[in-house]
């Protein structure tokens, strides 16, 4: 039932991409057609030991194009490393479990993928975004040896605010909150699967900040 709901949500998200109608006259009014961005979570690369047990080793980039003043589409590349299930939410005692290490995998899961994004400007800087990210998974033991492969479809839904800076408004930040769910994540090795099955296939209300430049 969960997988069926996830598939329906994914098709609804994809339909948003297919229904965009771009007025040519609005496109000519845009100062910048393209933008690139990343997330502050990538500071993990610089502030945390890359090989630390709890390092997510996260890299994420977005390249987007303004279709008009309201609609923005793009491509997302992301890779990260999980040390415990993603479905442990705030009210499950997420922070406490980080301290006790009670839900840590006996290894890590490396997830990498390229997906698509659709961003809709709602009012002034307020926006909503939907992202679909198919991911290939590589399961590793504590020594870094590969013990399995998997596949995952990771979807996220964002609500945030776009703020531009500078004389030409090229630099921007986008504080936001997002919710995510995933499906087809059913090929985990024993041990990993036992932990994953204990928790949800979604995570709600994750704060984030994206920053980038327009050109």
mmCIF file of C-alpha atoms in Angstrom:
data_model
loop_
_atom_site.group_PDB
_atom_site.id
_atom_site.type_symbol
_atom_site.label_atom_id
_atom_site.label_comp_id
_atom_site.label_asym_id
_atom_site.label_seq_id
_atom_site.Cartn_x
_atom_site.Cartn_y
_atom_site.Cartn_z
ATOM 1 C CA UNK A 1 0.000 0.000 0.000
ATOM 2 C CA UNK A 2 2.849 2.398 0.823
ATOM 3 C CA UNK A 3 4.504 1.692 -2.532
ATOM 4 C CA UNK A 4 1.200 2.260 -4.347
ATOM 5 C CA UNK A 5 0.750 5.635 -2.644
ATOM 6 C CA UNK A 6 4.338 6.595 -3.461
ATOM 7 C CA UNK A 7 3.862 5.673 -7.138
ATOM 8 C CA UNK A 8 0.685 7.785 -7.347
ATOM 9 C CA UNK A 9 2.463 10.762 -5.766
ATOM 10 C CA UNK A 10 5.347 10.399 -8.211
ATOM 11 C CA UNK A 11 2.999 10.393 -11.217
ATOM 12 C CA UNK A 12 1.270 13.484 -9.851
ATOM 13 C CA UNK A 13 4.629 15.212 -9.567
ATOM 14 C CA UNK A 14 5.610 14.215 -13.098
ATOM 15 C CA UNK A 15 2.304 15.548 -14.422
ATOM 16 C CA UNK A 16 3.246 18.989 -13.158
ATOM 17 C CA UNK A 17 6.201 18.999 -15.555
ATOM 18 C CA UNK A 18 4.065 18.037 -18.533
ATOM 19 C CA UNK A 19 1.444 20.731 -17.963
ATOM 20 C CA UNK A 20 3.733 23.779 -18.096
ATOM 21 C CA UNK A 21 2.772 26.265 -20.818
ATOM 22 C CA UNK A 22 5.480 28.891 -21.411
ATOM 23 C CA UNK A 23 4.339 32.274 -22.772
ATOM 24 C CA UNK A 24 7.048 33.578 -25.115
ATOM 25 C CA UNK A 25 6.406 37.213 -24.233
ATOM 26 C CA UNK A 26 7.063 36.577 -20.513
ATOM 27 C CA UNK A 27 10.357 34.777 -21.189
ATOM 28 C CA UNK A 28 11.862 37.876 -22.816
ATOM 29 C CA UNK A 29 11.309 39.875 -19.607
ATOM 30 C CA UNK A 30 13.632 37.681 -17.534
ATOM 31 C CA UNK A 31 16.944 39.206 -16.496
ATOM 32 C CA UNK A 32 18.598 35.791 -16.020
ATOM 33 C CA UNK A 33 17.495 32.492 -17.530
ATOM 34 C CA UNK A 34 19.735 30.088 -15.597
ATOM 35 C CA UNK A 35 20.825 29.466 -12.037
ATOM 36 C CA UNK A 36 23.045 27.029 -10.185
ATOM 37 C CA UNK A 37 22.722 26.238 -6.494
ATOM 38 C CA UNK A 38 23.695 23.925 -3.701
ATOM 39 C CA UNK A 39 22.752 23.385 -0.053
ATOM 40 C CA UNK A 40 24.406 24.470 3.166
ATOM 41 C CA UNK A 41 24.470 20.799 4.223
ATOM 42 C CA UNK A 42 27.459 20.458 1.899
ATOM 43 C CA UNK A 43 29.435 22.330 4.568
ATOM 44 C CA UNK A 44 29.764 18.850 6.057
ATOM 45 C CA UNK A 45 32.563 18.442 3.500
ATOM 46 C CA UNK A 46 34.581 21.179 5.153
ATOM 47 C CA UNK A 47 33.516 21.194 8.813
ATOM 48 C CA UNK A 48 33.315 17.460 9.546
ATOM 49 C CA UNK A 49 35.908 14.742 9.040
ATOM 50 C CA UNK A 50 34.956 13.072 5.712
ATOM 51 C CA UNK A 51 35.580 9.601 7.158
ATOM 52 C CA UNK A 52 33.791 10.195 10.460
ATOM 53 C CA UNK A 53 31.152 7.533 11.202
ATOM 54 C CA UNK A 54 28.328 10.085 11.047
ATOM 55 C CA UNK A 55 29.598 12.075 8.058
ATOM 56 C CA UNK A 56 26.974 12.093 5.309
ATOM 57 C CA UNK A 57 29.652 12.865 2.669
ATOM 58 C CA UNK A 58 26.935 14.807 0.883
ATOM 59 C CA UNK A 59 27.369 16.549 -2.482
ATOM 60 C CA UNK A 60 24.371 18.199 -4.154
ATOM 61 C CA UNK A 61 24.041 20.567 -7.128
ATOM 62 C CA UNK A 62 21.121 22.044 -9.030
ATOM 63 C CA UNK A 63 21.088 23.593 -12.507
ATOM 64 C CA UNK A 64 17.797 25.320 -13.290
ATOM 65 C CA UNK A 65 16.241 27.313 -16.112
ATOM 66 C CA UNK A 66 13.555 29.980 -15.765
ATOM 67 C CA UNK A 67 10.798 29.186 -18.251
ATOM 68 C CA UNK A 68 8.990 32.382 -17.304
ATOM 69 C CA UNK A 69 8.464 34.470 -14.172
ATOM 70 C CA UNK A 70 6.576 31.679 -12.407
ATOM 71 C CA UNK A 71 7.932 28.347 -13.642
ATOM 72 C CA UNK A 72 11.450 26.990 -13.170
ATOM 73 C CA UNK A 73 12.664 23.531 -14.167
ATOM 74 C CA UNK A 74 16.007 21.933 -13.484
ATOM 75 C CA UNK A 75 18.304 18.977 -13.047
ATOM 76 C CA UNK A 76 19.504 17.780 -9.651
ATOM 77 C CA UNK A 77 22.624 15.737 -8.909
ATOM 78 C CA UNK A 78 23.066 14.355 -5.418
ATOM 79 C CA UNK A 79 25.105 11.762 -3.598
ATOM 80 C CA UNK A 80 25.203 11.043 0.132
ATOM 81 C CA UNK A 81 26.087 8.355 2.625
ATOM 82 C CA UNK A 82 23.638 7.113 5.267
ATOM 83 C CA UNK A 83 24.696 5.707 8.613
ATOM 84 C CA UNK A 84 21.153 5.082 9.923
ATOM 85 C CA UNK A 85 17.603 4.913 8.425
ATOM 86 C CA UNK A 86 16.244 8.145 6.944
ATOM 87 C CA UNK A 87 12.769 7.466 8.337
ATOM 88 C CA UNK A 88 13.615 8.339 11.954
ATOM 89 C CA UNK A 89 11.669 11.582 12.468
ATOM 90 C CA UNK A 90 12.083 14.356 15.016
ATOM 91 C CA UNK A 91 9.342 12.987 17.265
ATOM 92 C CA UNK A 92 10.978 9.565 17.223
ATOM 93 C CA UNK A 93 13.897 11.039 19.162
ATOM 94 C CA UNK A 94 16.199 11.523 16.171
ATOM 95 C CA UNK A 95 18.779 13.544 18.101
ATOM 96 C CA UNK A 96 18.817 11.094 21.015
ATOM 97 C CA UNK A 97 19.427 8.191 18.644
ATOM 98 C CA UNK A 98 22.392 10.034 17.149
ATOM 99 C CA UNK A 99 23.919 10.227 20.617
ATOM 100 C CA UNK A 100 23.213 6.626 21.628
ATOM 101 C CA UNK A 101 24.020 5.182 18.152
ATOM 102 C CA UNK A 102 21.244 2.661 18.802
ATOM 103 C CA UNK A 103 19.961 2.689 15.200
ATOM 104 C CA UNK A 104 23.276 2.861 13.342
ATOM 105 C CA UNK A 105 23.793 0.484 10.434
ATOM 106 C CA UNK A 106 26.633 -1.999 10.571
ATOM 107 C CA UNK A 107 28.115 -0.033 7.720
ATOM 108 C CA UNK A 108 26.836 2.638 5.335
ATOM 109 C CA UNK A 109 24.578 3.122 2.312
ATOM 110 C CA UNK A 110 25.910 5.282 -0.541
ATOM 111 C CA UNK A 111 23.043 6.737 -2.631
ATOM 112 C CA UNK A 112 23.702 8.568 -5.906
ATOM 113 C CA UNK A 113 21.373 9.862 -8.582
ATOM 114 C CA UNK A 114 20.341 12.482 -11.140
ATOM 115 C CA UNK A 115 16.770 13.755 -11.126
ATOM 116 C CA UNK A 116 14.449 16.557 -12.180
ATOM 117 C CA UNK A 117 12.955 19.503 -10.301
ATOM 118 C CA UNK A 118 10.026 21.850 -10.826
ATOM 119 C CA UNK A 119 9.775 25.119 -8.910
ATOM 120 C CA UNK A 120 6.696 27.358 -8.930
ATOM 121 C CA UNK A 121 6.835 30.951 -7.697
ATOM 122 C CA UNK A 122 3.659 31.547 -5.683
ATOM 123 C CA UNK A 123 3.789 35.104 -4.351
ATOM 124 C CA UNK A 124 6.731 37.506 -4.408
ATOM 125 C CA UNK A 125 9.627 35.278 -3.239
ATOM 126 C CA UNK A 126 7.462 32.461 -1.870
ATOM 127 C CA UNK A 127 7.816 29.228 -3.844
ATOM 128 C CA UNK A 128 6.994 25.524 -3.871
ATOM 129 C CA UNK A 129 9.263 22.862 -5.373
ATOM 130 C CA UNK A 130 8.855 19.175 -6.235
ATOM 131 C CA UNK A 131 11.877 16.969 -6.939
ATOM 132 C CA UNK A 132 12.181 13.383 -8.184
ATOM 133 C CA UNK A 133 15.549 11.693 -7.737
ATOM 134 C CA UNK A 134 16.116 8.064 -8.828
ATOM 135 C CA UNK A 135 19.115 6.715 -6.905
ATOM 136 C CA UNK A 136 21.480 3.785 -7.174
ATOM 137 C CA UNK A 137 22.461 2.413 -3.784
ATOM 138 C CA UNK A 138 25.680 0.743 -2.714
ATOM 139 C CA UNK A 139 25.759 -1.015 0.653
ATOM 140 C CA UNK A 140 29.078 -1.067 2.500
ATOM 141 C CA UNK A 141 30.259 -2.814 5.656
ATOM 142 C CA UNK A 142 32.205 -1.022 8.377
ATOM 143 C CA UNK A 143 35.458 -1.679 6.522
ATOM 144 C CA UNK A 144 34.131 -0.049 3.358
ATOM 145 C CA UNK A 145 33.656 -3.305 1.447
ATOM 146 C CA UNK A 146 30.680 -3.540 -0.889
ATOM 147 C CA UNK A 147 28.041 -6.048 0.255
ATOM 148 C CA UNK A 148 25.067 -5.225 -1.983
ATOM 149 C CA UNK A 149 23.274 -2.959 -4.453
ATOM 150 C CA UNK A 150 19.838 -1.388 -4.460
ATOM 151 C CA UNK A 151 17.626 1.165 -6.166
ATOM 152 C CA UNK A 152 15.526 3.922 -4.687
ATOM 153 C CA UNK A 153 13.181 6.666 -5.899
ATOM 154 C CA UNK A 154 13.534 9.670 -3.616
ATOM 155 C CA UNK A 155 10.936 12.440 -3.828
ATOM 156 C CA UNK A 156 10.923 15.726 -1.937
ATOM 157 C CA UNK A 157 8.486 18.625 -1.625
ATOM 158 C CA UNK A 158 9.670 22.086 -0.577
ATOM 159 C CA UNK A 159 8.164 25.371 0.590
ATOM 160 C CA UNK A 160 10.537 28.296 0.829
ATOM 161 C CA UNK A 161 11.393 31.910 0.060
ATOM 162 C CA UNK A 162 13.754 33.239 -2.613
ATOM 163 C CA UNK A 163 15.953 36.197 -1.579
ATOM 164 C CA UNK A 164 18.304 37.873 -4.081
ATOM 165 C CA UNK A 165 21.349 39.966 -3.141
ATOM 166 C CA UNK A 166 23.818 42.332 -4.761
ATOM 167 C CA UNK A 167 23.561 45.216 -7.186
ATOM 168 C CA UNK A 168 22.446 42.957 -10.051
ATOM 169 C CA UNK A 169 20.578 40.454 -7.853
ATOM 170 C CA UNK A 170 22.663 37.536 -9.133
ATOM 171 C CA UNK A 171 23.362 35.913 -5.758
ATOM 172 C CA UNK A 172 20.485 34.329 -3.869
ATOM 173 C CA UNK A 173 19.553 32.189 -0.891
ATOM 174 C CA UNK A 174 16.434 30.077 -0.445
ATOM 175 C CA UNK A 175 15.570 29.177 3.168
ATOM 176 C CA UNK A 176 12.990 26.425 3.086
ATOM 177 C CA UNK A 177 11.432 23.438 4.773
ATOM 178 C CA UNK A 178 10.856 20.179 2.946
ATOM 179 C CA UNK A 179 9.285 16.768 3.328
ATOM 180 C CA UNK A 180 10.469 13.656 1.538
ATOM 181 C CA UNK A 181 9.419 10.094 0.905
ATOM 182 C CA UNK A 182 10.978 7.201 -0.996
ATOM 183 C CA UNK A 183 9.919 3.931 -2.600
ATOM 184 C CA UNK A 184 11.366 0.833 -4.245
ATOM 185 C CA UNK A 185 13.876 0.772 -1.418
ATOM 186 C CA UNK A 186 13.468 -2.955 -0.837
ATOM 187 C CA UNK A 187 16.785 -4.589 -1.726
ATOM 188 C CA UNK A 188 18.733 -3.947 1.455
ATOM 189 C CA UNK A 189 20.995 -6.679 2.902
ATOM 190 C CA UNK A 190 20.062 -8.304 6.214
ATOM 191 C CA UNK A 191 20.752 -5.972 9.105
ATOM 192 C CA UNK A 192 20.158 -2.894 6.977
ATOM 193 C CA UNK A 193 16.668 -4.109 6.057
ATOM 194 C CA UNK A 194 15.786 -4.912 9.653
ATOM 195 C CA UNK A 195 16.519 -1.341 10.689
ATOM 196 C CA UNK A 196 14.799 0.184 7.650
ATOM 197 C CA UNK A 197 11.631 -1.835 8.291
ATOM 198 C CA UNK A 198 11.412 -0.417 11.825
ATOM 199 C CA UNK A 199 10.972 3.113 10.532
ATOM 200 C CA UNK A 200 8.900 5.108 8.062
ATOM 201 C CA UNK A 201 9.508 5.657 4.357
ATOM 202 C CA UNK A 202 9.156 9.417 4.773
ATOM 203 C CA UNK A 203 10.667 12.296 6.735
ATOM 204 C CA UNK A 204 8.755 15.497 7.527
ATOM 205 C CA UNK A 205 9.750 19.115 8.090
ATOM 206 C CA UNK A 206 13.472 19.212 7.418
ATOM 207 C CA UNK A 207 14.850 22.790 7.428
ATOM 208 C CA UNK A 208 17.376 23.683 4.761
ATOM 209 C CA UNK A 209 19.023 26.627 3.011
ATOM 210 C CA UNK A 210 20.036 26.660 -0.644
ATOM 211 C CA UNK A 211 22.351 29.286 -2.052
ATOM 212 C CA UNK A 212 23.409 29.993 -5.592
ATOM 213 C CA UNK A 213 24.011 32.386 -8.469
ATOM 214 C CA UNK A 214 22.027 33.418 -11.567
ATOM 215 C CA UNK A 215 23.420 33.963 -15.032
#
